[in-house]
CSV table of C-alpha atoms in Angstrom, one decimal:
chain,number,residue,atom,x,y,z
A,102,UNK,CA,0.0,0.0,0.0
A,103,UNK,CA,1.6,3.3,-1.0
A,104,UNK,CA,2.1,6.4,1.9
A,105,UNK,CA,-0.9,8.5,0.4
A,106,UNK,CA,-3.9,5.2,0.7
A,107,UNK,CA,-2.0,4.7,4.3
A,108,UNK,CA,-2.6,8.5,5.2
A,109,UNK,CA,-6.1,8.3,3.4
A,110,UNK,CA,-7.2,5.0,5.3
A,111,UNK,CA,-6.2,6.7,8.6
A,112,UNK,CA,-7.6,9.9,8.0
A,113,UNK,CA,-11.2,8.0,7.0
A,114,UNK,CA,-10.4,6.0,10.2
A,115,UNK,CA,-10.5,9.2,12.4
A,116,UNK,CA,-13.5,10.9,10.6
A,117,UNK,CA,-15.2,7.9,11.6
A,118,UNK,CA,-14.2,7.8,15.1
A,119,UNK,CA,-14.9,11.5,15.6
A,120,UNK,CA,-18.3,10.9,14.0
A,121,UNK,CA,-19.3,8.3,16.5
A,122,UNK,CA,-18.2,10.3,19.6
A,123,UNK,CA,-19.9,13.3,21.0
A,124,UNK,CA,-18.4,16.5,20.3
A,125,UNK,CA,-18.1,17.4,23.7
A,126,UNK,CA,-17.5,15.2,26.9
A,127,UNK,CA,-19.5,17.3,29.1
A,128,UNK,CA,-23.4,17.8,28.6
A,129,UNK,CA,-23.6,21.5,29.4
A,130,UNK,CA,-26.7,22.2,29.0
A,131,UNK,CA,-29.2,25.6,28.7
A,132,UNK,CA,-28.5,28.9,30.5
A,133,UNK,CA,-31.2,31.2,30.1
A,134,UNK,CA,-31.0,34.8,31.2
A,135,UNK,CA,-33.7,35.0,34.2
A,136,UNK,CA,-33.5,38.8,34.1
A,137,UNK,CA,-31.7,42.0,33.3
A,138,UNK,CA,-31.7,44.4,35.8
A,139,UNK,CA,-33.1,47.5,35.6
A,140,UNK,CA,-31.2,51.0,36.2
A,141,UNK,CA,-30.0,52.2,39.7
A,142,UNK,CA,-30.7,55.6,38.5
A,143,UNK,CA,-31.8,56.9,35.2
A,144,UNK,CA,-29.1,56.5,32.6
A,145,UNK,CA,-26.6,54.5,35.2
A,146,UNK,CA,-26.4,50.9,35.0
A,147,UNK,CA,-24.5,48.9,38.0
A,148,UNK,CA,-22.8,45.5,38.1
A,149,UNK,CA,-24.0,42.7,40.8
A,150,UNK,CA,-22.3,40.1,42.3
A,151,UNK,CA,-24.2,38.8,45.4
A,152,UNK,CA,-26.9,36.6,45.1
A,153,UNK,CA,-28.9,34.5,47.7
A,154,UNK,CA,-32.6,33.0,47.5
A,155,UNK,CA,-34.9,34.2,50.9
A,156,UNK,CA,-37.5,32.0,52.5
A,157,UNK,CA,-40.1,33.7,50.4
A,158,UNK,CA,-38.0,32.1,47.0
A,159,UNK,CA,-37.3,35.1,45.9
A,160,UNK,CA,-34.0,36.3,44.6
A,161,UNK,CA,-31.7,39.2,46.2
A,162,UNK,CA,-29.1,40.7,44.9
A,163,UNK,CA,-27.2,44.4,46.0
A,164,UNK,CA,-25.2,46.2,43.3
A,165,UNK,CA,-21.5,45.9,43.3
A,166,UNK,CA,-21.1,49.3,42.0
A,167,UNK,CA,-19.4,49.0,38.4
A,168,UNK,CA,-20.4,49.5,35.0
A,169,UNK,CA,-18.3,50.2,31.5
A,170,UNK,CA,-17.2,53.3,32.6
A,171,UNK,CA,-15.5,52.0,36.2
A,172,UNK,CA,-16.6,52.6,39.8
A,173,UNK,CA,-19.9,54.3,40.8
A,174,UNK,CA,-20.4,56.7,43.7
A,175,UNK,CA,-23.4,56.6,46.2
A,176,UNK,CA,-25.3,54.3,48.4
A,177,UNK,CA,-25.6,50.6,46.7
A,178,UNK,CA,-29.4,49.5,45.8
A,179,UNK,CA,-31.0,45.9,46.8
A,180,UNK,CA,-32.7,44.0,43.9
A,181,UNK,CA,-35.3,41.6,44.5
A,182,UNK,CA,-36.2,39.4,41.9
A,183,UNK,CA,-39.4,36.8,41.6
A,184,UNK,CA,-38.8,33.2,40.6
A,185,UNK,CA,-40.2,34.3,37.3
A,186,UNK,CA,-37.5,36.8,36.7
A,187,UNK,CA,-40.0,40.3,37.8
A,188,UNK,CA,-37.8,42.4,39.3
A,189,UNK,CA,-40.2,42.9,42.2
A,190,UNK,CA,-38.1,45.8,43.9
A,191,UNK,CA,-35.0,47.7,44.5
A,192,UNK,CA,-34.6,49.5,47.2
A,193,UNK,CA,-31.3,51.9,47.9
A,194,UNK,CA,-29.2,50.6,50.9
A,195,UNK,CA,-29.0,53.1,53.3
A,196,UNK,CA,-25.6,54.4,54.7
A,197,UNK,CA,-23.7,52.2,52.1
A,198,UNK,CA,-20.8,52.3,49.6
A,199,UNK,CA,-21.5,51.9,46.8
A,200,UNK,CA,-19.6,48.6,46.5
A,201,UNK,CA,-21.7,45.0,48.1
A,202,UNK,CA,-20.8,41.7,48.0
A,203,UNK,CA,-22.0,38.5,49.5
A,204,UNK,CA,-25.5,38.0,51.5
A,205,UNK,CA,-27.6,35.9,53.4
A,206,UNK,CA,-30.6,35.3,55.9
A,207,UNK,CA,-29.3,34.7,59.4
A,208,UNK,CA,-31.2,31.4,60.5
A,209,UNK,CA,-31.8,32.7,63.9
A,210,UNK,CA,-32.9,36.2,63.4
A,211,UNK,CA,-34.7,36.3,59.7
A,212,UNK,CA,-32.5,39.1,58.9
A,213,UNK,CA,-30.7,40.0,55.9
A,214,UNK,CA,-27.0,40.3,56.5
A,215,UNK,CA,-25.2,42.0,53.9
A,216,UNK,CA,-21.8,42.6,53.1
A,217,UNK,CA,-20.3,46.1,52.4
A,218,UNK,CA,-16.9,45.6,50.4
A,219,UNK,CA,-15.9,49.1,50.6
A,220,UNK,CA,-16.6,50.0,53.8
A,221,UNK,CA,-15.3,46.9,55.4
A,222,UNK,CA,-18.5,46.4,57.2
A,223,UNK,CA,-21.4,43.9,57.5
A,224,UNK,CA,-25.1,45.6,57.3
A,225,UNK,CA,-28.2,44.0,58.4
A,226,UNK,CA,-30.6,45.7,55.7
A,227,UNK,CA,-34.1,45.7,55.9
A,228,UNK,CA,-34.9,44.3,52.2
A,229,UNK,CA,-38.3,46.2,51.9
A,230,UNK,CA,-36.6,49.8,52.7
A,231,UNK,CA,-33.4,49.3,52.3
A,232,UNK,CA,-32.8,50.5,56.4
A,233,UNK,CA,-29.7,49.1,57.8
A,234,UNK,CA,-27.5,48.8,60.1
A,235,UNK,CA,-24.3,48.0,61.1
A,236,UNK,CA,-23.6,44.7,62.3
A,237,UNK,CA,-19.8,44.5,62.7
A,238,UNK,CA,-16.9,46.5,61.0
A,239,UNK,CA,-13.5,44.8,60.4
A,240,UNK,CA,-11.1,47.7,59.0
A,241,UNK,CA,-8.6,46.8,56.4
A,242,UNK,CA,-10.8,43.7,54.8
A,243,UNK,CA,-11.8,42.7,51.7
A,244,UNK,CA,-15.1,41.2,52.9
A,245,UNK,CA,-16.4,39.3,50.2
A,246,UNK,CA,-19.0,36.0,51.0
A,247,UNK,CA,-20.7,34.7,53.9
A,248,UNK,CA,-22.4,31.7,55.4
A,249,UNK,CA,-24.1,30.6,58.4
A,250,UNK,CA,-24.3,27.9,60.8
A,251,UNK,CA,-27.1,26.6,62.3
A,252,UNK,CA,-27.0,28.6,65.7
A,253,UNK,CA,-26.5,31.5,63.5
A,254,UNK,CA,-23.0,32.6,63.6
A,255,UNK,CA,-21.7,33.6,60.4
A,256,UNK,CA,-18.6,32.9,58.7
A,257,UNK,CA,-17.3,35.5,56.1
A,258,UNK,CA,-14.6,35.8,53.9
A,259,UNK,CA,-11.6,38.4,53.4
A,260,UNK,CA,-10.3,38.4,50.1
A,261,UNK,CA,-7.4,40.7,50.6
A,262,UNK,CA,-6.5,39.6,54.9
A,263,UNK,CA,-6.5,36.0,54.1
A,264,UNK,CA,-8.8,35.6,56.7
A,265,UNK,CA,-12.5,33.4,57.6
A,266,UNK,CA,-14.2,35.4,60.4
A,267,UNK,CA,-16.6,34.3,62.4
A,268,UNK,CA,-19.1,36.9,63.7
A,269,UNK,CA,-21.9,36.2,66.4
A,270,UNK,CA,-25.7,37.1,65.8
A,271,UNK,CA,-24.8,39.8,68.4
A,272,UNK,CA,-22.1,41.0,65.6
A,273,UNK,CA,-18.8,39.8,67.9
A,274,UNK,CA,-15.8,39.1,65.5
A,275,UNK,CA,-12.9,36.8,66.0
A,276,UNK,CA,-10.6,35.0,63.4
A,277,UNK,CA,-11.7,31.7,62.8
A,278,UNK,CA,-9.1,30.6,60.4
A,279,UNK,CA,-6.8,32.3,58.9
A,280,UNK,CA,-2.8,31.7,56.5
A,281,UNK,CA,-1.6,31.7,53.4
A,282,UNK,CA,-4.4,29.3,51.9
A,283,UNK,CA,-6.8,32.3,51.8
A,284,UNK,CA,-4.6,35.1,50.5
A,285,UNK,CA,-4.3,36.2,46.8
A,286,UNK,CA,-0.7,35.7,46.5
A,287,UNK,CA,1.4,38.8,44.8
A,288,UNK,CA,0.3,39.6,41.3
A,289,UNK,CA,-2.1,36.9,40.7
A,290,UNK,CA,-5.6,37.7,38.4
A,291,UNK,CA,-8.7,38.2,39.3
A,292,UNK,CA,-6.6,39.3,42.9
A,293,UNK,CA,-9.2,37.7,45.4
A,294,UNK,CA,-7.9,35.2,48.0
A,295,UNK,CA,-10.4,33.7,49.9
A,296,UNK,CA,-14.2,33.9,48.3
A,297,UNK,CA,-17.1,31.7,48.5
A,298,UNK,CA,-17.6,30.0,51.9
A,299,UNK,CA,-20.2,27.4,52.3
A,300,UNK,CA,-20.7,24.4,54.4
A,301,UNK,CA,-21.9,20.4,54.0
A,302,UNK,CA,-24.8,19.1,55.0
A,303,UNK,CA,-23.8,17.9,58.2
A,304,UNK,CA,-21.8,21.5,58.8
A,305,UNK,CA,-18.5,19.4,59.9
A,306,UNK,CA,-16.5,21.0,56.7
A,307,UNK,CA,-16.3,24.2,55.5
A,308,UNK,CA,-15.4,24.9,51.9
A,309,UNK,CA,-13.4,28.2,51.1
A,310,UNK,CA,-13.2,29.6,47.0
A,311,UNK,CA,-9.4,30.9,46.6
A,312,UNK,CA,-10.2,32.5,43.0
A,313,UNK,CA,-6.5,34.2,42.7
A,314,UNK,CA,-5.3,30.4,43.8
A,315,UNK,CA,-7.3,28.7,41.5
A,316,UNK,CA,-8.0,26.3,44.7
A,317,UNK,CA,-11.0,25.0,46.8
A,318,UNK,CA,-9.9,25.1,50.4
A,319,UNK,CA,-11.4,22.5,52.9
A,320,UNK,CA,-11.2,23.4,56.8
A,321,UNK,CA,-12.4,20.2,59.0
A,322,UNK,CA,-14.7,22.2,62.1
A,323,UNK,CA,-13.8,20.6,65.4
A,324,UNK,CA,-16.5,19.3,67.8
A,325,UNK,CA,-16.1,22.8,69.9
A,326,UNK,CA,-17.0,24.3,66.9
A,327,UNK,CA,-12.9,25.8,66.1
A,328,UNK,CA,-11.7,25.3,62.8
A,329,UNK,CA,-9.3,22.5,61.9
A,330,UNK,CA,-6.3,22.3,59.6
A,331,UNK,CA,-7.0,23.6,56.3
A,332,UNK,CA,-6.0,21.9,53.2
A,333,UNK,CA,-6.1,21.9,49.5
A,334,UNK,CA,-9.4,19.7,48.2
A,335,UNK,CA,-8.6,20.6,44.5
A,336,UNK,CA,-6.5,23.4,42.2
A,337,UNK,CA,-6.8,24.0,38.8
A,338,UNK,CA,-10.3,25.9,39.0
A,339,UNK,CA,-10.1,29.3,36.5
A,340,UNK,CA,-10.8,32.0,39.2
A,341,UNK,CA,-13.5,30.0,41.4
A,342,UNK,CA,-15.5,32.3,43.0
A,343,UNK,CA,-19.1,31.9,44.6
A,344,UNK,CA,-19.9,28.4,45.7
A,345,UNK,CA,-23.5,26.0,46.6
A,346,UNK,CA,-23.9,22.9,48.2
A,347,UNK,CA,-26.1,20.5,46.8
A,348,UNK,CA,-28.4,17.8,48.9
A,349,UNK,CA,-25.5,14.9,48.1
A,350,UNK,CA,-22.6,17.0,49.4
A,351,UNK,CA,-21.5,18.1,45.8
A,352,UNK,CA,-19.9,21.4,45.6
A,353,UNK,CA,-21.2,23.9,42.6
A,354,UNK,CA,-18.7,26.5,41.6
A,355,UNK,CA,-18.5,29.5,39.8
A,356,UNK,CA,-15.1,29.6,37.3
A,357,UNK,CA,-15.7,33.1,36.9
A,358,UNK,CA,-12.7,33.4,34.2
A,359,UNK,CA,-13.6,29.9,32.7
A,360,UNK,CA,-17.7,31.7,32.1
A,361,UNK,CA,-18.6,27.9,33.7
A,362,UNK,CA,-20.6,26.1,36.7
A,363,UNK,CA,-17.6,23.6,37.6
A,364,UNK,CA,-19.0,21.0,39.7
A,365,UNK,CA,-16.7,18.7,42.0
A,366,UNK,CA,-18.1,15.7,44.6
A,367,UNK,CA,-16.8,16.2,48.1
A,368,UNK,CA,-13.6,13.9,47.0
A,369,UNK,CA,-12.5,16.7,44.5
A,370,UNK,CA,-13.8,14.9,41.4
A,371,UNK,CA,-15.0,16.9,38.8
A,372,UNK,CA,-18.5,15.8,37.8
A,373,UNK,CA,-20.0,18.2,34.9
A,374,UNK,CA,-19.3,21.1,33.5
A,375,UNK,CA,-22.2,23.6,33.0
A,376,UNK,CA,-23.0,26.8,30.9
A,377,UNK,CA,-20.7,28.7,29.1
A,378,UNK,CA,-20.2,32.3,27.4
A,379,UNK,CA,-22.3,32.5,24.2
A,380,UNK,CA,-21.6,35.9,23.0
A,381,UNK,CA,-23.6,39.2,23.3
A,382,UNK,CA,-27.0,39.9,21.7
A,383,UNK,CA,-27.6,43.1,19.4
A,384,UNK,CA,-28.7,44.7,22.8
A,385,UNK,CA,-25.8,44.4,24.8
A,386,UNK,CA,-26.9,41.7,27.0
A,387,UNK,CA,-24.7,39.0,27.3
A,388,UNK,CA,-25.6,35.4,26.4
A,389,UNK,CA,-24.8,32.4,28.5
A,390,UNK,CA,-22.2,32.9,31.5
A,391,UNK,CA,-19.9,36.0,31.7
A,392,UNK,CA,-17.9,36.2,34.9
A,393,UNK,CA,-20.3,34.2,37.3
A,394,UNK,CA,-19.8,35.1,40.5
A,395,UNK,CA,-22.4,34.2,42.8
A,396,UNK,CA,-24.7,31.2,42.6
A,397,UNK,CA,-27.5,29.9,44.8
A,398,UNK,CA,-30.3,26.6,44.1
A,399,UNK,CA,-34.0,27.4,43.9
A,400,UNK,CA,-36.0,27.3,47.0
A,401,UNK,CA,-36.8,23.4,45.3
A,402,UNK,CA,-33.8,22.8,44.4
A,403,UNK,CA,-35.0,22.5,40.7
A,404,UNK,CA,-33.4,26.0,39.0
A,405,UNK,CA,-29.7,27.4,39.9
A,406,UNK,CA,-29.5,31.4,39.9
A,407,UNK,CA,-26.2,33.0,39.0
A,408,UNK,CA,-24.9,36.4,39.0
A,409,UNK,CA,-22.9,37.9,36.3
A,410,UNK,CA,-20.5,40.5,37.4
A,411,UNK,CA,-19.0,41.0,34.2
A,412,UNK,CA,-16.3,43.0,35.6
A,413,UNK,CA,-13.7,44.9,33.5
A,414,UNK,CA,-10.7,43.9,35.9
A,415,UNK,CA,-9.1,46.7,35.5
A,416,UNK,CA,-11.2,48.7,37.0
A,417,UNK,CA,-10.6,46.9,40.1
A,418,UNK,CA,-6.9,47.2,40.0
A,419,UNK,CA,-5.8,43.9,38.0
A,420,UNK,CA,-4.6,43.0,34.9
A,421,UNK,CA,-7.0,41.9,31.9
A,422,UNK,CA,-8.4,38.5,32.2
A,423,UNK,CA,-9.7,36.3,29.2
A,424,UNK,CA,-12.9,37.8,29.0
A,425,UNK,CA,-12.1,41.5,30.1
A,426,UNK,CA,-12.8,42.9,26.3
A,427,UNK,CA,-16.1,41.6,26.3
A,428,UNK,CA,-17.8,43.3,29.9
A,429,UNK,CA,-17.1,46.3,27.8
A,430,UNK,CA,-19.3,45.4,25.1
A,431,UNK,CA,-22.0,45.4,27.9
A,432,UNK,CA,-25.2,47.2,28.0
A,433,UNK,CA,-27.1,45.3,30.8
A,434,UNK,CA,-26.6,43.4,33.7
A,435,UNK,CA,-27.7,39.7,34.7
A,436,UNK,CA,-28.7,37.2,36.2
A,437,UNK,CA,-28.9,33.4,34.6
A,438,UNK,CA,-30.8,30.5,35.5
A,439,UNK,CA,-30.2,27.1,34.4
A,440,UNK,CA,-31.5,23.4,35.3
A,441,UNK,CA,-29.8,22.2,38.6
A,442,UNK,CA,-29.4,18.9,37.2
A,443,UNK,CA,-25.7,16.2,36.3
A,444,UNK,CA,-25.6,15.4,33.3
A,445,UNK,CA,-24.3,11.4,32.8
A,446,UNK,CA,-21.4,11.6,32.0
A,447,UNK,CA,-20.4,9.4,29.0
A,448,UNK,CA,-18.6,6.2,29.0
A,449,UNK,CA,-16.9,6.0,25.6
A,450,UNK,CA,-15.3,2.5,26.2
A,451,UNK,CA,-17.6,0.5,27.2
C-alpha cells in the first residue's frame, strides 16, 4: 500500500471515530438569562455580584457598584427578583458604599446580613426599605461571602486579609481561620484570595473559594465548633468564586474566568461542566455565562441562579483577564438560570 492510501485510510479511520463520539465530553446544557436588571438611576447601570434565594423564593441581589465606565459613587441598591424573573423591587441601601458583596438570611434572626466591600462592614438591611445597620466592621478587609451555621453565627470571607471570620448574631468578630491558603498571593488575576464559603450538610467541613489560587480550600470544624487544619481539596479551577452545596454533598462552583458552573463531589472529582459564554445579543446583553460570580439553588432545588459580574478587571486594579474585552461590550446586567441537574457523563469505552 503506498504512503498517500495509508494517510487516506487513517484519515477515513478518524473521521469515523470522531463521528461516533460526542463532540463534547461534558453535557452543558441551557442557561437562560432570568432577568436583566433595571437601572440604579436613570441612565446609570451597576454590576452585581451577590446573590442568595430568601425564605419567600425570591431572589436578592445588592449592586457591586461598576459599570463600562469604572466605579460608581453613592449608596448601593437591593434587587429583588421573583422566581419568574420580575424584578419585584430595588430599594437603595442606606448608609452604604457603593460597592456589596455576599449576603444571606441569618437562620436565627430572619435578617438579611449584607456585606459592604468598601466599607469593610457587614449591614443587616431591611430588604423592603433598604434601612440598615451596622452589624460589625472589620477595617482593612476585603469582605467578600458569607455563610451561616445553624446557631446562626456567620462565617465570612476576606479576600485581601486571608482571613474566615466568624461573627456572632450579636455582631462579635474573632478570626476563625486564617494563612496563606486564603490570601491572593502577589500579582495573581482576578486578585481575590479567599471567596465563596459554604458548608456540607452535616456542617462538619467548611469549603473556602481561593479565586486568585485557582483552589477549593477545605477546613475540617472541630466538635467545639474551632476550625481544623485547612487543606487543598482541588486546584486548577479558573478563578472560582461563589460556591453552593447540593443535597449529596456536591460542591457547585462558579469559574468566573472559565464563564462555567464547575461541579466537583466532596472527594475533589470533577462531575459536569455547566454553561458557558455564548456571546452578546444586538442589545448588549450577554448570552450564557460571563464572569459568574455568585450562585444559589432554587428554594426546590430544581433551578440554579447566577450572577454575572461582568467585571472589566481593571477597574478593580488587576490586569486583563480572558474575558475582560467583552464586559465592555455590555449594556445590561444579569442574572442566569439554568436546570440544577448532572448530566451522565459518558462512557466511551464501554
Amino acid at each position: 500500500m503506498t504512503r498517500f492510501k495509508i494517510r487516506a485510510a487513517a484519515l477515513g479511520l478518524t473521521i469515523g471515530f470522531l463521528a461516533a463520539t460526542p463532540a463534547s465530553a461534558w453535557e452543558r446544557g441551557p442557561v437562560d438569562v432570568l432577568t436583566v436588571l433595571p437601572d440604579v438611576t436613570p441612565g446609570v447601570q451597576s454590576s452585581v455580584e451577590g446573590l442568595t434565594v430568601g425564605p419567600d423564593g425570591n431572589i436578592y441581589v445588592p449592586t457591586f457598584g461598576f459599570n463600562t465606565q469604572g466605579a460608581l459613587t453613592g449608596n448601593a441598591v437591593l434587587f429583588v427578583i421573583s422566581p419568574n424573573g420580575k424584578v419585584i423591587r430595588k430599594a437603595t441601601i442606606q448608609n452604604s458604599s457603593p460597592h456589596m458583596l455576599g449576603l444571606a438570611f441569618s437562620p436565627s434572626s430572619g435578617n438579611l446580613w449584607v456585606l459592604d466591600f468598601g466599607a469593610g462592614k457587614i449591614l443587616e438591611v431591611n430588604p423592603f426599605n433598604g434601612y440598615s445597620t451596622v452589624k460589625a466592621t472589620i477595617p482593612n478587609s476585603g469582605l467578600n461571602a458569607l455563610t451561616f451555621d445553624s446557631s446562626g453565627n456567620a462565617y465570612v470571607s476576606d479576600s485581601f486579609g486571608g482571613f474566615i471570620w466568624k461573627v456572632t448574631p450579636a455582631g462579635t468578630v474573632t478570626a476563625w481561620a486564617s494563612g496563606p491558603l486564603f490570601s491572593p498571593g502577589t500579582g495573581l488575576t482576578p486578585p481575590f484570595g479567599a471567596n465563596g464559603v459554604e458548608f456540607n450538610n452535616a456542617h462538619t467541613m467548611l469549603y473556602v473559594a481561593n479565586t486568585a489560587q485557582h483552589q477549593i480550600i477545605q477546613i475540617p470544624v472541630n466538635a467545639d465548633g474551632s476550625a481544623g487544619t485547612p487543606s487543598i481539596l482541588i486546584t486548577g479551577i479558573n478563578a472560582p468564586d461563589g460556591i453552593a452545596i447540593d443535597g449529596k454533598d456536591n460542591i457547585w462552583i462558579c469559574a468566573n474566568q472559565e464563564d462555567e458552573i464547575v461541579v466537583i463531589d466532596k472527594t475533589g472529582k470533577v462531575i459536569a461542566k455547566l454553561g458557558d459564554f455564548s456571546g452578546i445579543d444586538h442589545k448588549g446583553i450577554a448570552q450564557g455565562l460571563l464572569f459568574p460570580a455568585s450562585l444559589a439553588f432554587s428554594k426546590d432545588k430544581s433551578t440554579l441562579y447566577v450572577s454575572n459580574l461582568t467585571l472589566y478587571l481593571p477597574y478593580a486594579g488587576a490586569e486583563p483577564a480572558i474575558d475582560s474585552a467583552w464586559t465592555l461590550q455590555v449594556k445590561g446586567y444579569t442574572v442566569s438560570q439554568l436546570p440544577a441537574v448532572i448530566p451522565p457523563f459518558p462512557d466511551r469505552f464501554h
